[in-house]
PDB file of C-alpha atoms in Angstrom:
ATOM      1  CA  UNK S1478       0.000   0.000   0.000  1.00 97.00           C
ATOM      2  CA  UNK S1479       1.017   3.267  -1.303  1.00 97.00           C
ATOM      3  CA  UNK S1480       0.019   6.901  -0.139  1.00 98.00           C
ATOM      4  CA  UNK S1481       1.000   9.924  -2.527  1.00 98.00           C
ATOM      5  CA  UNK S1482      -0.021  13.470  -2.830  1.00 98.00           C
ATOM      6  CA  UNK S1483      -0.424  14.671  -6.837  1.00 98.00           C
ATOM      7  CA  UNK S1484       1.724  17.888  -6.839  1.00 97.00           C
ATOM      8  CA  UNK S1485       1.468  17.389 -10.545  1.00 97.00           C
ATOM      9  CA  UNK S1486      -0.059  15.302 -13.258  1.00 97.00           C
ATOM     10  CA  UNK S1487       1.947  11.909 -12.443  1.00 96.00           C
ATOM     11  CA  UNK S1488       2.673   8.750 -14.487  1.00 96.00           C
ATOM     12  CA  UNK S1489       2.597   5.237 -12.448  1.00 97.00           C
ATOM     13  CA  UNK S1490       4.645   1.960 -13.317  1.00 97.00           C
ATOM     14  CA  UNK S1491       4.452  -0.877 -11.976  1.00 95.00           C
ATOM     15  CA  UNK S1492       6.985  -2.465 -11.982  1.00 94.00           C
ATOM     16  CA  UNK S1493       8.266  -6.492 -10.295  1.00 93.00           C
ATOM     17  CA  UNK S1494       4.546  -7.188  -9.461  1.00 95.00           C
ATOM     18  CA  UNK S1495       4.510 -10.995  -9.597  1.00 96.00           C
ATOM     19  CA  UNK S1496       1.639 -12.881 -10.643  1.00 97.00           C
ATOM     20  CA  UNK S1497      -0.957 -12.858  -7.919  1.00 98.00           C
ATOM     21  CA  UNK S1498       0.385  -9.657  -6.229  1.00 98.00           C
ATOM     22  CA  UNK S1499      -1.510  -6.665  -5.948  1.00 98.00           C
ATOM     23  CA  UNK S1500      -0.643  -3.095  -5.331  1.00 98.00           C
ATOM     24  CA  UNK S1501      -2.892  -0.285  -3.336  1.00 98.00           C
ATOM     25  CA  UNK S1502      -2.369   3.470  -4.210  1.00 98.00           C
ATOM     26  CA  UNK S1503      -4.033   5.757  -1.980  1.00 98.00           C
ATOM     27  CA  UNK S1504      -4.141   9.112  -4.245  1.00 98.00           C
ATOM     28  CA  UNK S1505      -4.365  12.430  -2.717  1.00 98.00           C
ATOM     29  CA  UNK S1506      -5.053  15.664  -4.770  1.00 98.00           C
ATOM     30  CA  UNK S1507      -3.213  18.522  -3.625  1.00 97.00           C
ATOM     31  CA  UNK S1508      -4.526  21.938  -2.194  1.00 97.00           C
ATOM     32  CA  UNK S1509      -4.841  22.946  -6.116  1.00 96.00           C
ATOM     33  CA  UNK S1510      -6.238  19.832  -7.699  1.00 96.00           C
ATOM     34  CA  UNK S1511      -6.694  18.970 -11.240  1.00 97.00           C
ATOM     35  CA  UNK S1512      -3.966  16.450 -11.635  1.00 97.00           C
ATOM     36  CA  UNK S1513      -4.253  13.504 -13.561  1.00 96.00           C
ATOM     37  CA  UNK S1514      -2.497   9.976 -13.805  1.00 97.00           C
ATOM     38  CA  UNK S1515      -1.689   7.153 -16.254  1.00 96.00           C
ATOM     39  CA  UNK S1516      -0.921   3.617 -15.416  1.00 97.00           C
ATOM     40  CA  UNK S1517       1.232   1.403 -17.025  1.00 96.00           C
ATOM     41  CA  UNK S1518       3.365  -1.959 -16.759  1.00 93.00           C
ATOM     42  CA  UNK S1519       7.109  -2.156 -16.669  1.00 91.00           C
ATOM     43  CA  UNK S1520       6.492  -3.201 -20.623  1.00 91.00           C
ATOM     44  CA  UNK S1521       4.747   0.140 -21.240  1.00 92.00           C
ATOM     45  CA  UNK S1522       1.367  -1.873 -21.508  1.00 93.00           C
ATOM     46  CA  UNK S1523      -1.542   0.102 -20.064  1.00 93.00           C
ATOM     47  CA  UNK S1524      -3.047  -0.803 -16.780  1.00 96.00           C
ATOM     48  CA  UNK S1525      -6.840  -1.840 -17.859  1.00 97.00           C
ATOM     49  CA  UNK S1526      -9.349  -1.016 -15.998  1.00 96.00           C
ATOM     50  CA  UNK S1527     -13.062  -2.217 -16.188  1.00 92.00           C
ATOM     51  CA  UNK S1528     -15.322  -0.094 -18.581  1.00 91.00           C
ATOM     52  CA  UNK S1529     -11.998   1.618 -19.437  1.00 89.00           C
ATOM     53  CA  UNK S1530      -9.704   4.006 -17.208  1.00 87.00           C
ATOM     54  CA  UNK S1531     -11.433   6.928 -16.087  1.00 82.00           C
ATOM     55  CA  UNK S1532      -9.767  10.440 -14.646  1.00 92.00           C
ATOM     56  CA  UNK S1533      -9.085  10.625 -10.542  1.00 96.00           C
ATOM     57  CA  UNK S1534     -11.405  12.788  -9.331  1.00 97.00           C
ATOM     58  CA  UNK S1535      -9.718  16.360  -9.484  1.00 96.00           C
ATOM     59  CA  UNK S1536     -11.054  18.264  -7.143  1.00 97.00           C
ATOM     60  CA  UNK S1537      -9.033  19.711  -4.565  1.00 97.00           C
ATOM     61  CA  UNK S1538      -7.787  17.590  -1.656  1.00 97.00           C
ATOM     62  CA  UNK S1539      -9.524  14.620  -3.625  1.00 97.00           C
ATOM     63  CA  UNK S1540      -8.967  10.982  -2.359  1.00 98.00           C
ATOM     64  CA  UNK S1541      -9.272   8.475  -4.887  1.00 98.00           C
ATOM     65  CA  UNK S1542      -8.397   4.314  -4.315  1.00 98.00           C
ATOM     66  CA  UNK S1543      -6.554   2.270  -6.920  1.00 97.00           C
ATOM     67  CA  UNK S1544      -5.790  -1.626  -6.837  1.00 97.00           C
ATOM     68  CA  UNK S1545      -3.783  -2.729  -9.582  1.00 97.00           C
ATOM     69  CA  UNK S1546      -3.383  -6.874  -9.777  1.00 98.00           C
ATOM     70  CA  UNK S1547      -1.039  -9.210 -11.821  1.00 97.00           C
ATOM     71  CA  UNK S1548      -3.227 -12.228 -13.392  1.00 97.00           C
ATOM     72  CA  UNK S1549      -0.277 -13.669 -14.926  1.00 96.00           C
ATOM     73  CA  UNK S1550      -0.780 -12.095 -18.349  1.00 95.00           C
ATOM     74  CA  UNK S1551      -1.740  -8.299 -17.912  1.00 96.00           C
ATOM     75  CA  UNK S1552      -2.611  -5.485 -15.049  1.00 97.00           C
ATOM     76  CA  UNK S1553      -6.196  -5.261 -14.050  1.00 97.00           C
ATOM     77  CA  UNK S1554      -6.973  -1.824 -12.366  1.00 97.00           C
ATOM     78  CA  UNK S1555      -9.693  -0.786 -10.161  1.00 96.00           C
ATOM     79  CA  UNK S1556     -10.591   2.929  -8.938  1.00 96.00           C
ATOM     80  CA  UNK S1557     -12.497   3.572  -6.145  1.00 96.00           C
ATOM     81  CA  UNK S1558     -13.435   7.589  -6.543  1.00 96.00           C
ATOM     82  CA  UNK S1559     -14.046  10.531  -4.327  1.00 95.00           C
ATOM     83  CA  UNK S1560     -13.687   9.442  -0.392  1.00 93.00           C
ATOM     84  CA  UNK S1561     -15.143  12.321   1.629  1.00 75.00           C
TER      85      UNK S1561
END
């Protein structure tokens, strides 16, 4: 598990995430907000997500959830949006 606060628009890689291991990234906005993130693999191959990758929530001090997991052939991404 993971905790970062977006100062900018960030890229993610996930790198040495074996198959069956998962990763947790708690995602703060900053005081500003608007960032946005990408997710990829160590091969450059897009995280996918179900229904397709959608933006964090931007707003400021935003706290958005994501779970990526290894199935043995690609990344499979979840977001959990706007914690109050």
């Amino acid at each position: 598990v993971h905790t970062v606060t977006l100062a900018h628009s960030t890229g993610f890689t996930i790198n040495n995430l074996s198959t069956g291991q998962s990763v947790t990234l708690i995602i703060r906005q900053d005081g500003t907000g608007s960032r946005t993130a990408t997710f990829t693999g160590s091969d450059s191959t897009a995280v996918k997500f179900a229904g397709g990758y959608t933006a964090l929530t931007t707003a400021a001090n935003a706290i958005d959830v994501v779970t990526i997991y290894n199935d043995g052939t690609q990344l499979l991404g979840n977001c959990a949006k706007a914690y109050a």
